[in-house]
CSV table of C-alpha atoms and ligand atoms in Angstrom, one decimal:
chain,number,residue,atom,x,y,z
A,1,MET,CA,2.7,-19.8,5.0
A,2,LYS,CA,0.6,-16.7,3.7
A,3,SER,CA,-1.5,-14.6,5.9
A,4,GLN,CA,-5.1,-13.7,5.8
A,5,ILE,CA,-5.3,-10.3,5.9
A,6,ILE,CA,-7.7,-8.8,8.6
A,7,ASP,CA,-9.8,-6.3,6.4
A,8,GLY,CA,-10.6,-3.4,9.1
A,9,LYS,CA,-12.3,-1.3,6.3
A,10,LYS,CA,-14.9,-4.0,5.9
A,11,VAL,CA,-15.2,-4.8,9.6
A,12,ALA,CA,-15.2,-1.0,10.4
A,13,GLU,CA,-18.3,-0.6,8.0
A,14,ASP,CA,-20.1,-3.6,9.1
A,15,LEU,CA,-19.7,-2.2,12.4
A,16,ILE,CA,-21.3,1.2,11.6
A,17,ASN,CA,-24.1,-0.2,9.6
A,18,ARG,CA,-24.8,-2.4,13.1
A,19,ILE,CA,-24.7,1.0,14.9
A,20,LYS,CA,-27.1,2.7,12.2
A,21,GLU,CA,-29.5,0.0,13.1
A,22,GLY,CA,-29.3,0.5,16.7
A,23,VAL,CA,-29.8,4.4,15.6
A,24,ASP,CA,-32.9,3.8,13.7
A,25,ARG,CA,-34.3,1.6,16.6
A,26,ARG,CA,-34.1,4.4,18.9
A,27,LEU,CA,-35.5,6.9,16.8
A,28,ALA,CA,-38.5,4.3,15.8
A,29,LYS,CA,-39.1,4.0,19.6
A,30,GLY,CA,-39.3,7.9,19.7
A,31,LEU,CA,-35.8,8.4,21.4
A,32,ARG,CA,-33.1,10.7,20.3
A,33,ALA,CA,-30.1,10.1,18.1
A,34,PRO,CA,-27.0,9.5,20.1
A,35,GLY,CA,-25.1,13.2,20.0
A,36,LEU,CA,-20.9,13.4,19.5
A,37,ALA,CA,-19.9,16.9,20.1
A,38,MET,CA,-16.1,17.2,18.6
A,39,ILE,CA,-13.9,20.4,19.3
A,40,LEU,CA,-11.2,21.2,17.0
A,41,VAL,CA,-8.8,24.0,18.0
A,42,GLY,CA,-6.6,26.0,15.3
A,43,ASP,CA,-5.7,24.7,11.7
A,44,ASN,CA,-3.6,21.8,12.1
A,45,PRO,CA,-4.1,20.3,8.8
A,46,ALA,CA,-3.8,16.4,10.0
A,47,SER,CA,-6.3,17.1,12.7
A,48,LYS,CA,-8.7,18.7,10.4
A,49,VAL,CA,-8.8,15.8,8.2
A,50,TYR,CA,-9.1,13.2,11.0
A,51,VAL,CA,-11.9,15.2,12.4
A,52,ARG,CA,-13.8,15.2,8.8
A,53,ASN,CA,-13.7,11.5,8.7
A,54,LYS,CA,-15.2,11.2,12.1
A,55,GLU,CA,-17.7,13.8,10.7
A,56,LYS,CA,-18.5,11.6,7.9
A,57,ALA,CA,-18.6,8.5,10.0
A,58,CYS,CA,-21.4,9.8,12.3
A,59,GLU,CA,-23.5,10.8,8.8
A,60,ARG,CA,-23.0,7.3,7.9
A,61,SER,CA,-24.0,5.9,11.1
A,62,GLY,CA,-27.0,8.5,11.9
A,63,ILE,CA,-25.1,9.6,15.0
A,64,LEU,CA,-25.6,13.8,15.2
A,65,SER,CA,-22.2,15.4,15.1
A,66,MET,CA,-21.7,18.8,16.5
A,67,MET,CA,-19.0,20.6,15.3
A,68,HIS,CA,-17.2,23.1,17.4
A,69,ARG,CA,-14.5,24.6,15.2
A,70,LEU,CA,-12.4,27.3,17.4
A,71,PRO,CA,-9.7,29.5,16.4
A,72,GLU,CA,-5.9,29.0,17.3
A,73,SER,CA,-6.1,32.1,19.8
A,74,THR,CA,-8.8,30.5,22.1
A,75,SER,CA,-8.1,30.5,25.5
A,76,GLU,CA,-7.9,27.9,28.0
A,77,GLN,CA,-10.9,29.1,30.0
A,78,GLU,CA,-13.0,29.4,26.6
A,79,LEU,CA,-12.2,26.0,26.0
A,80,LEU,CA,-13.0,25.0,29.2
A,81,ALA,CA,-16.4,26.7,29.5
A,82,LEU,CA,-17.4,25.1,26.5
A,83,ILE,CA,-16.5,21.7,27.7
A,84,ASP,CA,-18.4,22.6,30.8
A,85,ARG,CA,-21.6,23.4,28.8
A,86,LEU,CA,-21.4,20.3,26.8
A,87,ASN,CA,-21.1,18.1,30.2
A,88,GLY,CA,-24.7,19.8,31.0
A,89,ASP,CA,-26.1,19.4,27.5
A,90,ALA,CA,-28.6,16.2,27.8
A,91,ALA,CA,-28.2,16.1,23.9
A,92,VAL,CA,-24.7,15.4,24.2
A,93,ASP,CA,-23.4,11.9,24.6
A,94,GLY,CA,-19.9,12.0,23.5
A,95,ILE,CA,-17.3,15.0,23.7
A,96,LEU,CA,-14.2,14.6,21.7
A,97,VAL,CA,-11.5,17.0,21.9
A,98,GLN,CA,-9.1,16.6,18.9
A,99,ILE,CA,-5.5,16.6,19.9
A,100,PRO,CA,-2.9,18.0,19.8
A,101,LEU,CA,-4.1,21.3,21.3
A,102,PRO,CA,-2.2,24.5,20.7
A,103,GLN,CA,0.9,25.0,22.9
A,104,HIS,CA,-0.7,27.8,25.2
A,105,ILE,CA,-3.4,25.0,26.3
A,106,ASP,CA,-2.8,22.4,29.2
A,107,ALA,CA,-4.1,19.4,27.1
A,108,GLU,CA,-4.4,17.2,30.1
A,109,ALA,CA,-6.1,19.7,32.0
A,110,VAL,CA,-8.6,19.9,29.1
A,111,LEU,CA,-9.0,16.3,28.4
A,112,ASN,CA,-9.7,15.7,32.5
A,113,SER,CA,-12.4,18.3,32.4
A,114,ILE,CA,-14.3,16.0,30.1
A,115,SER,CA,-17.2,14.3,32.1
A,116,PRO,CA,-16.1,10.5,32.6
A,117,ASP,CA,-19.8,9.8,31.2
A,118,LYS,CA,-19.3,11.6,28.0
A,119,ASP,CA,-15.7,10.6,27.6
A,120,ALA,CA,-16.1,9.2,23.9
A,121,ASP,CA,-12.5,9.1,23.2
A,122,GLY,CA,-11.8,6.9,26.5
A,123,PHE,CA,-8.7,8.8,27.8
A,124,HIS,CA,-10.1,10.0,31.1
A,125,PRO,CA,-7.9,9.0,34.0
A,126,ASP,CA,-11.5,7.7,35.2
A,127,ASN,CA,-12.0,5.6,32.5
A,128,MET,CA,-8.1,4.3,32.5
A,129,GLY,CA,-8.8,3.6,35.9
A,130,ARG,CA,-11.9,1.5,35.3
A,131,LEU,CA,-10.3,-0.6,32.4
A,132,ALA,CA,-7.4,-1.3,34.7
A,133,ILE,CA,-9.4,-2.8,37.6
A,134,GLY,CA,-11.4,-5.0,35.1
A,135,ALA,CA,-14.4,-2.9,35.2
A,136,PRO,CA,-14.7,-0.9,31.7
A,137,ARG,CA,-16.8,1.9,30.8
A,138,PHE,CA,-15.5,4.0,28.2
A,139,ARG,CA,-12.9,2.1,26.3
A,140,PRO,CA,-10.3,4.0,24.2
A,141,CYS,CA,-11.1,3.7,20.8
A,142,THR,CA,-7.6,2.1,19.3
A,143,PRO,CA,-7.5,-0.8,21.3
A,144,ARG,CA,-11.3,-1.4,21.5
A,145,GLY,CA,-11.3,-1.5,17.5
A,146,ILE,CA,-8.2,-3.9,17.8
A,147,MET,CA,-10.3,-6.5,20.1
A,148,THR,CA,-13.2,-6.2,17.6
A,149,LEU,CA,-10.5,-6.9,14.7
A,150,LEU,CA,-9.2,-10.0,17.2
A,151,GLU,CA,-12.6,-11.4,17.6
A,152,HIS,CA,-13.1,-11.1,13.8
A,153,THR,CA,-10.4,-14.0,13.6
A,154,GLY,CA,-12.2,-16.0,15.8
A,155,ALA,CA,-8.8,-17.0,17.4
A,156,GLU,CA,-8.8,-17.9,20.8
A,157,LEU,CA,-7.1,-15.2,23.3
A,158,ALA,CA,-6.7,-16.8,26.4
A,159,GLY,CA,-3.6,-17.9,27.4
A,160,ILE,CA,-1.8,-16.7,24.3
A,161,ASP,CA,1.3,-14.8,24.8
A,162,ALA,CA,1.0,-11.4,23.4
A,163,VAL,CA,3.6,-8.8,22.7
A,164,ILE,CA,2.7,-4.7,22.5
A,165,VAL,CA,5.4,-2.7,21.2
A,166,GLY,CA,4.7,0.7,22.7
A,167,ARG,CA,3.5,1.9,26.1
A,168,SER,CA,1.5,5.1,25.1
A,169,ASN,CA,-1.6,6.1,27.0
A,170,ILE,CA,-3.8,6.1,23.8
A,171,VAL,CA,-2.4,2.7,22.3
A,172,GLY,CA,0.0,0.4,24.0
A,173,ARG,CA,-1.1,0.8,27.7
A,174,PRO,CA,-4.8,0.4,27.3
A,175,MET,CA,-4.4,-2.3,24.8
A,176,ALA,CA,-2.3,-4.5,27.4
A,177,LEU,CA,-5.3,-3.8,30.0
A,178,GLU,CA,-7.5,-5.0,27.3
A,179,LEU,CA,-5.5,-8.3,26.9
A,180,ILE,CA,-5.5,-9.2,30.3
A,181,GLN,CA,-9.1,-8.7,30.4
A,182,VAL,CA,-9.6,-11.4,27.9
A,183,SER,CA,-6.6,-14.0,29.9
A,184,ALA,CA,-3.8,-13.1,27.3
A,185,THR,CA,-0.3,-13.4,28.8
A,186,VAL,CA,1.1,-9.6,28.1
A,187,THR,CA,4.5,-8.3,27.8
A,188,VAL,CA,4.7,-5.0,26.9
A,189,CYS,CA,7.9,-3.7,25.3
A,190,HIS,CA,9.2,0.0,25.0
A,191,SER,CA,12.2,1.9,24.0
A,192,LYS,CA,14.3,0.6,26.7
A,193,THR,CA,13.0,-3.1,26.2
A,194,ARG,CA,16.3,-5.7,25.7
A,195,ASP,CA,16.1,-8.1,22.8
A,196,LEU,CA,13.1,-7.0,21.0
A,197,PRO,CA,13.6,-9.7,18.1
A,198,GLY,CA,13.6,-12.4,20.9
A,199,LYS,CA,10.3,-11.2,22.5
A,200,ILE,CA,8.6,-11.0,19.4
A,201,ALA,CA,9.7,-14.5,17.9
A,202,ALA,CA,8.0,-15.9,21.1
A,203,ALA,CA,4.6,-14.1,20.6
A,204,ASP,CA,1.5,-15.7,19.3
A,205,LEU,CA,0.0,-12.1,19.2
A,206,VAL,CA,2.3,-8.9,18.1
A,207,VAL,CA,0.7,-5.6,18.2
A,208,ALA,CA,2.8,-2.7,17.0
A,209,ALA,CA,2.5,0.6,18.0
A,210,VAL,CA,6.1,2.4,17.7
A,211,GLY,CA,5.6,5.2,15.0
A,212,ARG,CA,8.8,4.0,12.9
A,213,ALA,CA,8.4,3.0,9.2
A,214,GLU,CA,8.7,-0.9,9.3
A,215,PHE,CA,10.1,-1.3,12.6
A,216,VAL,CA,9.5,-4.7,13.0
A,217,LYS,CA,10.7,-7.1,10.8
A,218,GLY,CA,8.8,-10.0,9.1
A,219,ASP,CA,11.6,-12.5,10.1
A,220,TRP,CA,10.9,-11.5,13.9
A,221,ILE,CA,7.8,-13.1,13.4
A,222,LYS,CA,6.9,-16.6,14.8
A,223,PRO,CA,4.9,-18.5,12.0
A,224,GLY,CA,1.3,-18.4,12.7
A,225,ALA,CA,1.2,-15.4,14.9
A,226,ILE,CA,-1.1,-12.9,14.7
A,227,VAL,CA,0.4,-9.2,13.5
A,228,ILE,CA,-1.4,-6.1,14.3
A,229,ASP,CA,0.0,-2.9,12.9
A,230,VAL,CA,-1.2,0.2,14.5
A,231,GLY,CA,1.3,2.4,13.1
A,232,ILE,CA,0.6,5.0,10.3
A,233,ASN,CA,4.2,6.6,8.6
A,234,ARG,CA,5.5,7.8,5.3
A,235,ASN,CA,8.4,5.8,4.3
A,236,GLU,CA,11.2,7.7,2.2
A,237,GLU,CA,9.4,7.3,-0.8
A,238,GLY,CA,6.4,9.0,0.5
A,239,LYS,CA,4.1,5.8,0.8
A,240,LEU,CA,1.9,5.3,3.9
A,241,VAL,CA,3.2,2.4,5.6
A,242,GLY,CA,2.9,0.7,9.0
A,243,ASP,CA,5.4,-0.2,11.8
A,244,VAL,CA,5.9,-3.8,10.5
A,245,GLU,CA,7.3,-4.8,7.2
A,246,PHE,CA,4.3,-5.8,6.0
A,247,GLY,CA,5.5,-7.9,2.8
A,248,ALA,CA,8.2,-10.4,4.7
A,249,ALA,CA,5.5,-10.6,7.9
A,250,SER,CA,2.7,-11.6,6.0
A,251,GLU,CA,4.6,-14.5,4.7
A,252,ARG,CA,5.0,-15.9,8.1
A,253,ALA,CA,2.1,-14.4,10.1
A,254,SER,CA,-1.7,-16.2,10.3
A,255,TRP,CA,-3.7,-13.2,9.8
A,256,ILE,CA,-2.2,-9.8,9.4
A,257,THR,CA,-3.7,-5.8,9.7
A,258,PRO,CA,-2.5,-4.3,6.3
A,259,VAL,CA,-1.7,-0.1,6.5
A,260,PRO,CA,-4.2,1.7,5.6
A,261,GLY,CA,-6.8,0.0,6.0
A,262,GLY,CA,-6.5,-2.2,8.8
A,263,VAL,CA,-6.7,-0.3,12.5
A,264,GLY,CA,-7.3,3.0,11.4
A,265,PRO,CA,-10.9,2.5,10.4
A,266,MET,CA,-11.6,0.8,13.5
A,267,THR,CA,-10.5,3.8,15.6
A,268,VAL,CA,-13.3,5.9,14.3
A,269,ALA,CA,-16.0,3.0,14.2
A,270,SER,CA,-15.1,2.3,17.8
A,271,LEU,CA,-15.5,6.1,18.6
A,272,LEU,CA,-19.4,5.9,17.1
A,273,GLU,CA,-19.8,3.0,19.3
A,274,ASN,CA,-18.7,4.6,22.4
A,275,THR,CA,-21.0,7.4,21.8
A,276,PHE,CA,-23.6,5.0,21.0
A,277,ASP,CA,-23.2,3.0,23.9
A,278,SER,CA,-23.1,6.5,26.1
A,279,ALA,CA,-26.6,7.0,24.5
A,280,GLU,CA,-28.1,3.7,25.3
A,281,SER,CA,-26.9,4.0,29.2
A,282,ARG,CA,-28.7,7.4,29.6
A,283,ASP,CA,-31.9,6.4,27.8
A,284,PRO,CA,-32.0,2.4,26.3
A,285,SER,CA,-33.8,1.6,23.4
B,301,NDP,P1,4.0,7.4,20.9
B,301,NDP,O1,5.0,7.9,20.3
B,301,NDP,O2,3.0,8.1,21.9
B,301,NDP,O3,4.9,6.1,21.5
B,301,NDP,C1,5.7,4.9,20.9
B,301,NDP,C2,5.9,3.8,21.5
B,301,NDP,O4,7.1,3.1,21.1
B,301,NDP,C3,6.6,4.2,23.0
B,301,NDP,O5,6.0,3.7,23.9
B,301,NDP,C4,8.0,4.2,22.8
B,301,NDP,O6,8.8,4.0,24.0
B,301,NDP,C5,7.7,2.9,22.0
B,301,NDP,N1,9.0,2.9,21.1
B,301,NDP,C6,10.0,4.1,20.3
B,301,NDP,N2,10.8,3.5,20.0
B,301,NDP,C7,11.3,2.2,20.3
B,301,NDP,C8,12.3,1.3,19.8
B,301,NDP,N3,13.3,1.6,19.2
B,301,NDP,N4,12.0,-0.2,20.4
B,301,NDP,C9,10.7,-0.2,21.0
B,301,NDP,N5,9.7,0.7,21.6
B,301,NDP,C10,10.0,2.0,20.7
B,301,NDP,O7,3.1,6.7,19.9
B,301,NDP,P2,1.6,6.2,19.5
B,301,NDP,O8,1.2,5.2,20.4
B,301,NDP,O9,0.7,8.0,19.9
B,301,NDP,O10,1.5,5.6,18.1
B,301,NDP,C11,2.3,4.7,17.7
B,301,NDP,C12,2.0,4.8,16.1
B,301,NDP,O11,0.2,4.3,16.3
B,301,NDP,C13,2.2,6.1,15.3
B,301,NDP,O12,2.6,5.7,14.2
B,301,NDP,C14,0.8,6.7,15.3
B,301,NDP,O13,0.5,7.4,14.2
B,301,NDP,C15,-0.1,5.4,15.4
B,301,NDP,N6,-1.6,5.7,16.0
B,301,NDP,C16,-2.7,5.0,14.9
B,301,NDP,C17,-3.7,5.0,15.2
B,301,NDP,C18,-4.7,4.5,14.2
B,301,NDP,O14,-6.0,4.7,14.5
B,301,NDP,N7,-4.3,3.6,13.2
B,301,NDP,C19,-4.5,5.6,16.5
B,301,NDP,C20,-3.2,6.0,17.3
B,301,NDP,C21,-2.0,6.0,16.8
B,301,NDP,P3,9.0,4.9,25.2
B,301,NDP,O15,7.7,4.7,25.8
B,301,NDP,O16,10.1,4.3,26.1
B,301,NDP,O17,9.4,6.1,24.4
């Protein structure tokens, strides 16, 4: 069996176009464009690229990006004061602080200071808690994007056996909560899990979020399973690869996401979706 590729780039583009239509509808009714405030502290090269990509996506969707580029020397108090100001700014619907932050800043304190009503990344404990009790508001972007990709396959998710590899707060844990919401039976695996190949071999859906190049072997995949590869890694030749051995896995899976061009673009599109939803909840069009 040869897999169908889940084209995350295309699904993300379509989503951004739909958001643009929504923004245009708001403007036509005399409402303001949604606003996303982004804060980048320091010169981390990867963070600069991520933020630039998010800015470009905002431009395409009509969402206003409000960039705050701060020097590495910024104190925690200064950062907290800026977030406080943005929390009270009626033109701001979403606030994103790009992580990692410099060592002298307590990232948890900073992320927790973002108003849960403007938490575009969905990392605030209030929003994670709401997802955990089945009453989501802001949903973490990567798992939300994966749910959109799964909808795109048309697969029935209720009752399927899903295995998630990874339990981070930004991917694995909220992914488990998302899948429970749609009545999948969820197993969350991590570094202490016994017999990972055996667990994956029984799964109808595998979400790999480990951060290790081609860690999930193709011959572990159950024929016909859906494979979602969250990982972004460089292999020994410097090529960008996922957490799944793509070639071998795509001989067995029914659907599979490529790396790049799978989950990555959806994370950014879901950030815009969260920001748009926030503006709509503040003043609906
Ligand atoms: P973390 O490092 O925070 O988490 C990795 C998880 O993998 C941990 O739960 C860890 O277990 C688990 N793990 C590590 N080794 C093993 C093992 N041998 N067997 C089973 N599980 C193991 O990573 P993130 O969740 O932040 O990211 C995962 C990957 O996804 C990375 O490549 C990252 O770059 C990528 N990513 C991609 C995004 C996108 O938009 N495409 C967005 C976010 C992340 P334990 O908890 O026991 O340590």
